[in-house]
Coordinates of C-alpha atoms and ligand atoms in Angstrom, one line a residue:
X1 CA -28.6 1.8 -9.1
X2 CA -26.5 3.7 -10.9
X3 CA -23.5 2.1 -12.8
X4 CA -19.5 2.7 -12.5
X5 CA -18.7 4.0 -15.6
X6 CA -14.9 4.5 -16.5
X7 CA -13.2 6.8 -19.3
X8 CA -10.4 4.8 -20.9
X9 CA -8.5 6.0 -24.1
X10 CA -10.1 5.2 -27.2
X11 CA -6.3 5.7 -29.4
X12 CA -3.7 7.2 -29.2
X13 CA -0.5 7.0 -26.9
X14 CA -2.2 6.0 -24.1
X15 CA -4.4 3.7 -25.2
X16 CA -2.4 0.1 -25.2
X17 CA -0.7 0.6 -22.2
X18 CA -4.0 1.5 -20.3
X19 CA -5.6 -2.5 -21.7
X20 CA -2.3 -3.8 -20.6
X21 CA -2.9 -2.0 -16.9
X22 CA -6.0 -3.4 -16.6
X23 CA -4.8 -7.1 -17.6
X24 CA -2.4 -6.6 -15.0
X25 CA -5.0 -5.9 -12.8
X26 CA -7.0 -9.4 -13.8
X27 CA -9.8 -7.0 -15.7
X28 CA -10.5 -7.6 -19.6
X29 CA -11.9 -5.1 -21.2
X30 CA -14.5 -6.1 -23.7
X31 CA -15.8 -4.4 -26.9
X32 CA -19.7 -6.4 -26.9
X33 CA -20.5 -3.7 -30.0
X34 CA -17.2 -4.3 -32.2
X35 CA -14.1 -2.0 -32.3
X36 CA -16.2 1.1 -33.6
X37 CA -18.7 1.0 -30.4
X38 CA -17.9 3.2 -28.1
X39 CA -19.3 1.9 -25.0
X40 CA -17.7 -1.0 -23.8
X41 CA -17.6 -3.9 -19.8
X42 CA -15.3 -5.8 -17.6
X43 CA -15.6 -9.4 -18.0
X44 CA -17.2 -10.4 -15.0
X45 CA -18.0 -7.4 -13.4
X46 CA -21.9 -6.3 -14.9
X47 CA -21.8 -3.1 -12.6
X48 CA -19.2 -1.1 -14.5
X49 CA -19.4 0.3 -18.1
X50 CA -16.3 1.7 -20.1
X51 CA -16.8 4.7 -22.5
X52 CA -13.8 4.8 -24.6
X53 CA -12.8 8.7 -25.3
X54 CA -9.7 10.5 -26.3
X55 CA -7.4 11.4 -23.6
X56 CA -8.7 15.2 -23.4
X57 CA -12.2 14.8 -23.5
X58 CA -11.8 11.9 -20.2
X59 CA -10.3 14.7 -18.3
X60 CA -13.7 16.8 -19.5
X61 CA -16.0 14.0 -19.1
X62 CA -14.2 13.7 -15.3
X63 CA -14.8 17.5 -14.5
X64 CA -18.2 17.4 -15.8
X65 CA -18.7 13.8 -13.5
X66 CA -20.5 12.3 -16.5
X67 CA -18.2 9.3 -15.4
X68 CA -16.5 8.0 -12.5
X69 CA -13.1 6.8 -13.4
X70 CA -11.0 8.0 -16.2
X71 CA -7.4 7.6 -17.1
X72 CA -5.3 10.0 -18.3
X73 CA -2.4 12.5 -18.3
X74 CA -1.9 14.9 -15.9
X75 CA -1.1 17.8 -18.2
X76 CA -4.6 17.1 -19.2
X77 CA -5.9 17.3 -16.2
X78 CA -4.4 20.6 -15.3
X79 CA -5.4 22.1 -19.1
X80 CA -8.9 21.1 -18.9
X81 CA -10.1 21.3 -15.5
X82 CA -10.4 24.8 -14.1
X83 CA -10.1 23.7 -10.2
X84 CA -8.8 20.0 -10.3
X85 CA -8.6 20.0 -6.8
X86 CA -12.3 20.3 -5.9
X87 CA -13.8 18.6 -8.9
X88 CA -11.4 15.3 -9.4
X89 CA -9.1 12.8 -7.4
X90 CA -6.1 11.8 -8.3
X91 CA -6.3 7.9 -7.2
X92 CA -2.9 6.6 -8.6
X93 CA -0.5 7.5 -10.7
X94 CA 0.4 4.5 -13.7
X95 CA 3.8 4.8 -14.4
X96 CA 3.5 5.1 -18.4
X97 CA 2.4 8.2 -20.5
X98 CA 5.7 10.3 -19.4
X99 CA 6.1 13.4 -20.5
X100 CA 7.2 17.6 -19.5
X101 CA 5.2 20.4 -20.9
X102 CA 8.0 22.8 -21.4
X103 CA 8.8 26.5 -22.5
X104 CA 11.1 26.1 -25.7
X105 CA 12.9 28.7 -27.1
X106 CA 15.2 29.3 -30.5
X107 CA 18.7 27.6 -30.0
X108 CA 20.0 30.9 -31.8
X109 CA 18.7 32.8 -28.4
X110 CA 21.7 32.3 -26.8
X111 CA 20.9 34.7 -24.0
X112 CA 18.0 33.6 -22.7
X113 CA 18.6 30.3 -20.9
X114 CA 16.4 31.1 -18.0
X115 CA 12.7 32.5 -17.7
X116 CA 14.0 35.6 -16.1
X117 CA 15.8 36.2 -19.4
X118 CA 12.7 35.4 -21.1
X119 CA 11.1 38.1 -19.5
X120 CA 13.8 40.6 -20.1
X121 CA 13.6 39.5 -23.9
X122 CA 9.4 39.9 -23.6
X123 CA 9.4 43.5 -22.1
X124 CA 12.4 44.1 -25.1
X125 CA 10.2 42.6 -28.2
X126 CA 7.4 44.6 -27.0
X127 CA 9.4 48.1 -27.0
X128 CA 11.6 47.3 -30.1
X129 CA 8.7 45.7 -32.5
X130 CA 5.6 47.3 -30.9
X131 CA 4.0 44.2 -30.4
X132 CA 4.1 41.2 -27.8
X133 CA 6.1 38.0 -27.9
X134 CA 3.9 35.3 -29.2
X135 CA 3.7 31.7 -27.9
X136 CA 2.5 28.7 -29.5
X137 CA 0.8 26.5 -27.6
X138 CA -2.2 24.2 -26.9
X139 CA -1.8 24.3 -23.1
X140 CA -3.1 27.9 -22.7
X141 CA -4.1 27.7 -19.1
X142 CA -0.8 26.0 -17.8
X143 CA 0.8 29.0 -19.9
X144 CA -0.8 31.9 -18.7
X145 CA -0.5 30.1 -14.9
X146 CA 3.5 29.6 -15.1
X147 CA 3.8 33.0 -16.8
X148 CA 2.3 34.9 -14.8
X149 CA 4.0 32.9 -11.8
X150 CA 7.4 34.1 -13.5
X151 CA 5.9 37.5 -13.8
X152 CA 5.8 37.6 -17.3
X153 CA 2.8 39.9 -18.9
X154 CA 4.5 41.0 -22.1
X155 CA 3.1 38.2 -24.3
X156 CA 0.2 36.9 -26.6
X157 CA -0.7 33.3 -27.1
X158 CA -1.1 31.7 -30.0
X159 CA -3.5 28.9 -29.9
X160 CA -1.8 25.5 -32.1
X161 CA -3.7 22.1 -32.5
X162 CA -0.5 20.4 -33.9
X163 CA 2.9 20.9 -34.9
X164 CA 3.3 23.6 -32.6
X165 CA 7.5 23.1 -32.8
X166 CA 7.6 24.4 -36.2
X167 CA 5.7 27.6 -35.5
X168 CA 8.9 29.4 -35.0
X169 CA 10.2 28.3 -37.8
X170 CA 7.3 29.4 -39.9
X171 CA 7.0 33.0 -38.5
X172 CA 3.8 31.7 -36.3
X173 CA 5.3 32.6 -32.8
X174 CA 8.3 33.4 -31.3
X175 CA 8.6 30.6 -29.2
X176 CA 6.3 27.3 -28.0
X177 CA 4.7 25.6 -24.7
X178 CA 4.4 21.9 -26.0
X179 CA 4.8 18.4 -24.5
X180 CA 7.6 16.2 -24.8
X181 CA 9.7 12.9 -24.4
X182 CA 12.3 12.2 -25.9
X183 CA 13.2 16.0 -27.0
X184 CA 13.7 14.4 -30.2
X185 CA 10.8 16.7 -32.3
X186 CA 12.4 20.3 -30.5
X187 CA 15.8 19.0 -31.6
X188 CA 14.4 18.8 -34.8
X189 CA 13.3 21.9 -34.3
X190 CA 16.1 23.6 -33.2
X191 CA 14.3 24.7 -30.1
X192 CA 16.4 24.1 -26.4
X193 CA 13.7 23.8 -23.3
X194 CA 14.3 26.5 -20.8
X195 CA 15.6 24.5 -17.3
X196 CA 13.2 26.6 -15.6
X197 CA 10.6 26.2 -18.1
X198 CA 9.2 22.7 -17.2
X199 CA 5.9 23.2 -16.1
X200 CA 4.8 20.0 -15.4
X201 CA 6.2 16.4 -15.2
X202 CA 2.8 14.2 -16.3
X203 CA 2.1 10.6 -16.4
X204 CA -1.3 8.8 -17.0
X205 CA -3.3 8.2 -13.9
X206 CA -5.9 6.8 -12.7
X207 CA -8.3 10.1 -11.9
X208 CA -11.9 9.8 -9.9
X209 CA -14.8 12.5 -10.4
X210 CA -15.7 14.1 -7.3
X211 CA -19.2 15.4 -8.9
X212 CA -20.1 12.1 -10.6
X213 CA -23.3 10.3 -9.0
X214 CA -21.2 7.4 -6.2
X215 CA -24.0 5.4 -5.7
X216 CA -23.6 2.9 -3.4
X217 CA -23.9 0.3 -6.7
X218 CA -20.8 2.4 -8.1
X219 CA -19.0 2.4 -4.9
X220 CA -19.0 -1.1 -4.8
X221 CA -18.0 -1.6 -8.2
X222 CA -15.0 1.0 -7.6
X223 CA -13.9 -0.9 -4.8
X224 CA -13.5 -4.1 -6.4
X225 CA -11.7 -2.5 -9.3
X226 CA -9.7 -1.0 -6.8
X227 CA -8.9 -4.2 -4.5
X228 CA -7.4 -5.5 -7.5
X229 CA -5.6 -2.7 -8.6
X230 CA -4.0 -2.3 -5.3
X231 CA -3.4 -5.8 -4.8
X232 CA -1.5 -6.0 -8.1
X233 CA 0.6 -3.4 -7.4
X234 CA 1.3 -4.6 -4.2
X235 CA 2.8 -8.0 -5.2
X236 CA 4.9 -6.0 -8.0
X237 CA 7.2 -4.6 -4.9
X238 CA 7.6 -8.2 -2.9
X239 CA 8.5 -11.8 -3.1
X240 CA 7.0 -14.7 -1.2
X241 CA 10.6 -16.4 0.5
X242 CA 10.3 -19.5 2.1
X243 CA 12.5 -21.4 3.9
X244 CA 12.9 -24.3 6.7
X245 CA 14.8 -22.9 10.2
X246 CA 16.1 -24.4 13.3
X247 CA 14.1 -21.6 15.2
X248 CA 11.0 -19.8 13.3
X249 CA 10.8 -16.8 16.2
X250 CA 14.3 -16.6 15.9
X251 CA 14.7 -16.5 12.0
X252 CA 11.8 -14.1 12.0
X253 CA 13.4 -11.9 13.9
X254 CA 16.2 -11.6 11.9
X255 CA 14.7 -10.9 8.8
X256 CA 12.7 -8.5 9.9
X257 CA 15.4 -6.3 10.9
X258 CA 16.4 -6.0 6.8
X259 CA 13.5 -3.8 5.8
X260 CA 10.0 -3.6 5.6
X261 CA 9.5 -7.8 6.3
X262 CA 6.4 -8.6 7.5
X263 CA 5.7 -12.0 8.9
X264 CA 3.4 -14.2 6.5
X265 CA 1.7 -17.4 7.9
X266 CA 2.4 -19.0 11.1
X267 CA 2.9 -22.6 10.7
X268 CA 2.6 -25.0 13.8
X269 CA 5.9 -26.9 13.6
X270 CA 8.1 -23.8 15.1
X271 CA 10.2 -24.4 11.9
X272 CA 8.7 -23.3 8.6
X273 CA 9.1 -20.0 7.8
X274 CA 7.0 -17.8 4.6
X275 CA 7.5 -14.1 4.3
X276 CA 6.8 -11.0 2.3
X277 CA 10.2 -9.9 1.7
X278 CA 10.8 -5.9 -0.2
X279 CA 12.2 -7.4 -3.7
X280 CA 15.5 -5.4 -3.6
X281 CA 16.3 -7.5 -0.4
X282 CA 15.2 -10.8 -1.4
X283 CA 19.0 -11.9 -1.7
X284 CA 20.0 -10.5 2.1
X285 CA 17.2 -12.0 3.3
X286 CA 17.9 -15.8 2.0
X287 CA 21.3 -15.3 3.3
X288 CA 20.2 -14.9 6.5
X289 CA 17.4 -17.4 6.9
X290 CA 20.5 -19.9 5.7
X291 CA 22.3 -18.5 8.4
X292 CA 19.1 -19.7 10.9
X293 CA 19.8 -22.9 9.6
X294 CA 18.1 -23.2 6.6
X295 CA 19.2 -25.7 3.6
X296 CA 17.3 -24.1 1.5
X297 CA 14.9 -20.5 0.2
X298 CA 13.0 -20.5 -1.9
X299 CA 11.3 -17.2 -3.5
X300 CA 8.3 -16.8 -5.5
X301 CA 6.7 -14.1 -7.3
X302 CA 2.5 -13.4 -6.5
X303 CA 0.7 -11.8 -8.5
X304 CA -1.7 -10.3 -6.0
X305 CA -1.6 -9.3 -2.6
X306 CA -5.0 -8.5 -1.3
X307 CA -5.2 -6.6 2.2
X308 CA -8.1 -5.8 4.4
X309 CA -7.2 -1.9 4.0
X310 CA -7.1 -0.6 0.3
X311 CA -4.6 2.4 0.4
X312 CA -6.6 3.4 -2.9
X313 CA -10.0 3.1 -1.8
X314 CA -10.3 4.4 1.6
X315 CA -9.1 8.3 0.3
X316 CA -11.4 8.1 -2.3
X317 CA -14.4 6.9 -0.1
X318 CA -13.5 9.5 2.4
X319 CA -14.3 12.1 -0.5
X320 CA -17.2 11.0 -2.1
X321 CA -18.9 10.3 0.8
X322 CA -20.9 6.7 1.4
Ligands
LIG1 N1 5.6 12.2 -26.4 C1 4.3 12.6 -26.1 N2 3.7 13.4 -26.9 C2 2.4 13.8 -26.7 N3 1.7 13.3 -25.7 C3 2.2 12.4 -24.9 C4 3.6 12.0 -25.0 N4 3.9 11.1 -24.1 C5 2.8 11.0 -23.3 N5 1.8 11.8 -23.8 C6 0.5 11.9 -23.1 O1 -0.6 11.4 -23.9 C7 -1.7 12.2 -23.7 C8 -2.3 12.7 -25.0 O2 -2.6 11.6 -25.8 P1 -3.3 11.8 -27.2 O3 -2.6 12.7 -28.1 O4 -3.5 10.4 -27.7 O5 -4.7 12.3 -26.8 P2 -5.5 13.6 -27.2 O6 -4.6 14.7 -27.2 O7 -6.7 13.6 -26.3 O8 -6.0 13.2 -28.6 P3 -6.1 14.2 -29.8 O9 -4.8 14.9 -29.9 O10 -6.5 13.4 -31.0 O11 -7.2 15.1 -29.3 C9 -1.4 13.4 -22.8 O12 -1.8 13.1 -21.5 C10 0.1 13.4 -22.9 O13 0.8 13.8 -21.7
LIG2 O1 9.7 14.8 -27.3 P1 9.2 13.8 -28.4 O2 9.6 12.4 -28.0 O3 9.8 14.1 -29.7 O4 7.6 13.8 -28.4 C1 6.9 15.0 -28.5 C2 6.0 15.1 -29.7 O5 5.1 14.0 -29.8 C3 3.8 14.6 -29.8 O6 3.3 14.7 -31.0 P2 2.5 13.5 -31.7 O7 3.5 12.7 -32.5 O8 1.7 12.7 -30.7 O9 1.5 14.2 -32.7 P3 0.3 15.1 -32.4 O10 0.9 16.5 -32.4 O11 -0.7 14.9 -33.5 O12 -0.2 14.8 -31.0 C4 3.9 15.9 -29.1 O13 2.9 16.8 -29.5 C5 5.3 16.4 -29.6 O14 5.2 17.0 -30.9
LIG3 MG1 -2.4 14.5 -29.4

């Protein structure tokens, strides 16, 4: 009987975007203990519980299935989580929370501008100064993976909780690993990212536990989350374009040679016609229903489009069983 119980970012960058996510989604998150409580529900939904954490302990709290659902960023992900593959599921990416981890270097390096040079200038720092090239960075597993990918041995890390950009500068390290936007704070920093340096492009998404207990009580609740979810982001890509024909099998027909159409509602008259039309097309495909005779089309934005199959659910229930 087991509850659903979902990670969502207590502050920090991720935080407002992931309420405004779920208000998309028609789920309000709700805070029954006040601000300061950590534990928190979905409005209508009394078989899921939200534990508000910080971005880096959900991706924990995911590997350790002490909850079901988290949200995220992928650099976290791949930091904390020695084998993400077996022990989490990526169910849907979010489209906010962008950012590279990144090798930076010195702008005054003016040789190195690839990690080949890099390791060329590690093998040299290690012979000339009689001790290894040191890197500043929180992200010590992504750096010792890509290293070691690029071949690179010849280094030490340097382990930095903040402000790794200015470790250079302050005689910390030689260069940094670090996240980034904007590239405004390297700028500052007079750092340049290697082009071959970006490790990983990350988002926030929405990430399942494989090792967390999916009772059938917590499948169901997943589902619904996920119906909605799905159904949300499925009315974001289409409008609802209606029209009035001289022939409905004939007008259909048309359209649906302009893209992914799909036929909406049959209507008995042979005349009415209501699609799901791709948004970029929505302007080709009024044209051409006015060309079948039509006086006028009318579109509309949905907020939901439900379907029987749930393109998020179905992977995920294929994993964890049920
Ligand atoms: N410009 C950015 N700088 C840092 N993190 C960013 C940026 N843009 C998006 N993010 C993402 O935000 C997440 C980190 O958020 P945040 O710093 O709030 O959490 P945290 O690191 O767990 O918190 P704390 O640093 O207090 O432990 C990461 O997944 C990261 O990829
Ligand atoms: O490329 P940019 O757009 O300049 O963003 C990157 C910077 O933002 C983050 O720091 P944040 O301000 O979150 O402080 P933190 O180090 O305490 O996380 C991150 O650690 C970088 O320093
Ligand atoms: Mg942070």
């Amino acid at each position: 009987m087991s509850k659903l119980i979902i990670a969502i970012p207590s502050k920090g960058r991720l935080q407002e975007n992931t309420h405004e996510f779920f208000g998309r989604a028609g789920l309000k998150v709700v805070q029954p203990g006040g601000a300061r409580n950590y534990r928190g529900a979905i409005k209508g939904l009394s078989d899921v519980e939200i534990a508000f954490l910080s971005a880096s302990e959900i991706a924990r709290a995911l590997a350790d299935g002490t909850v079901h659902f988290g949200i995220t960023g992928l650099d976290l992900v791949h930091e904390n989580i020695t084998a993400p593959e077996s022990s989490v599921h990526i169910v849907t990416p979010l489209g906010f929370g962008s950012a590279d981890v990144v090798v930076a270097v010195p702008k005054a390096w003016i040789d190195v501008e690839t990690m080949a040079d890099l390791s060329d200038v590690a093998s040299d720092f290690r012979n000339r100064h009689g001790r290894r090239l040191r890197v500043a960075t929180k992200y010590v597993t992504l750096t010792r993976a890509f290293f070691a990918r690029h071949g690179i041995a010849d280094y030490r890390i340097v382990e930095s909780a903040g402000a790794t950009e200015g470790a250079p500068a302050a005689g910390s390290a030689e260069l940094i690993v670090d996240i980034t936007t904007t590239g405004a704070t390297l700028q500052a920093n007079n750092l340049k990212i290697l082009p071959d340096g970006v490790i990983l492009k990350s988002q926030a998404n929405l990430v399942a536990s494989l090792g967390a207990d999916w009772s059938q009580t917590a499948l169901a609740a997943a589902r619904a989350i996920l119906d909605r979810v799905a159904a949300e982001e499925a009315a974001r890509d289409v409008r609802l374009v209606k029209a009035v024909v001289d022939d409905r099998t004939q007008a259909l027909r048309s359209v649906s040679q302009i893209g992914a159409l799909q036929r909406f509602s049959d209507t008995p008259d042979g005349h009415h016609v209501s699609v799901l039309c791709p948004k970029d097309v929505v302007a080709d495909c009024a044209q051409l229903l006015i060309e079948e005779g039509a006086e006028t089309v009318t579109v509309e934005t949905l907020d939901y489009v439900f379907s029987r199959e749930n393109r998020l659910f179905a992977p995920l229930k294929e994993k964890v069983g049920g």
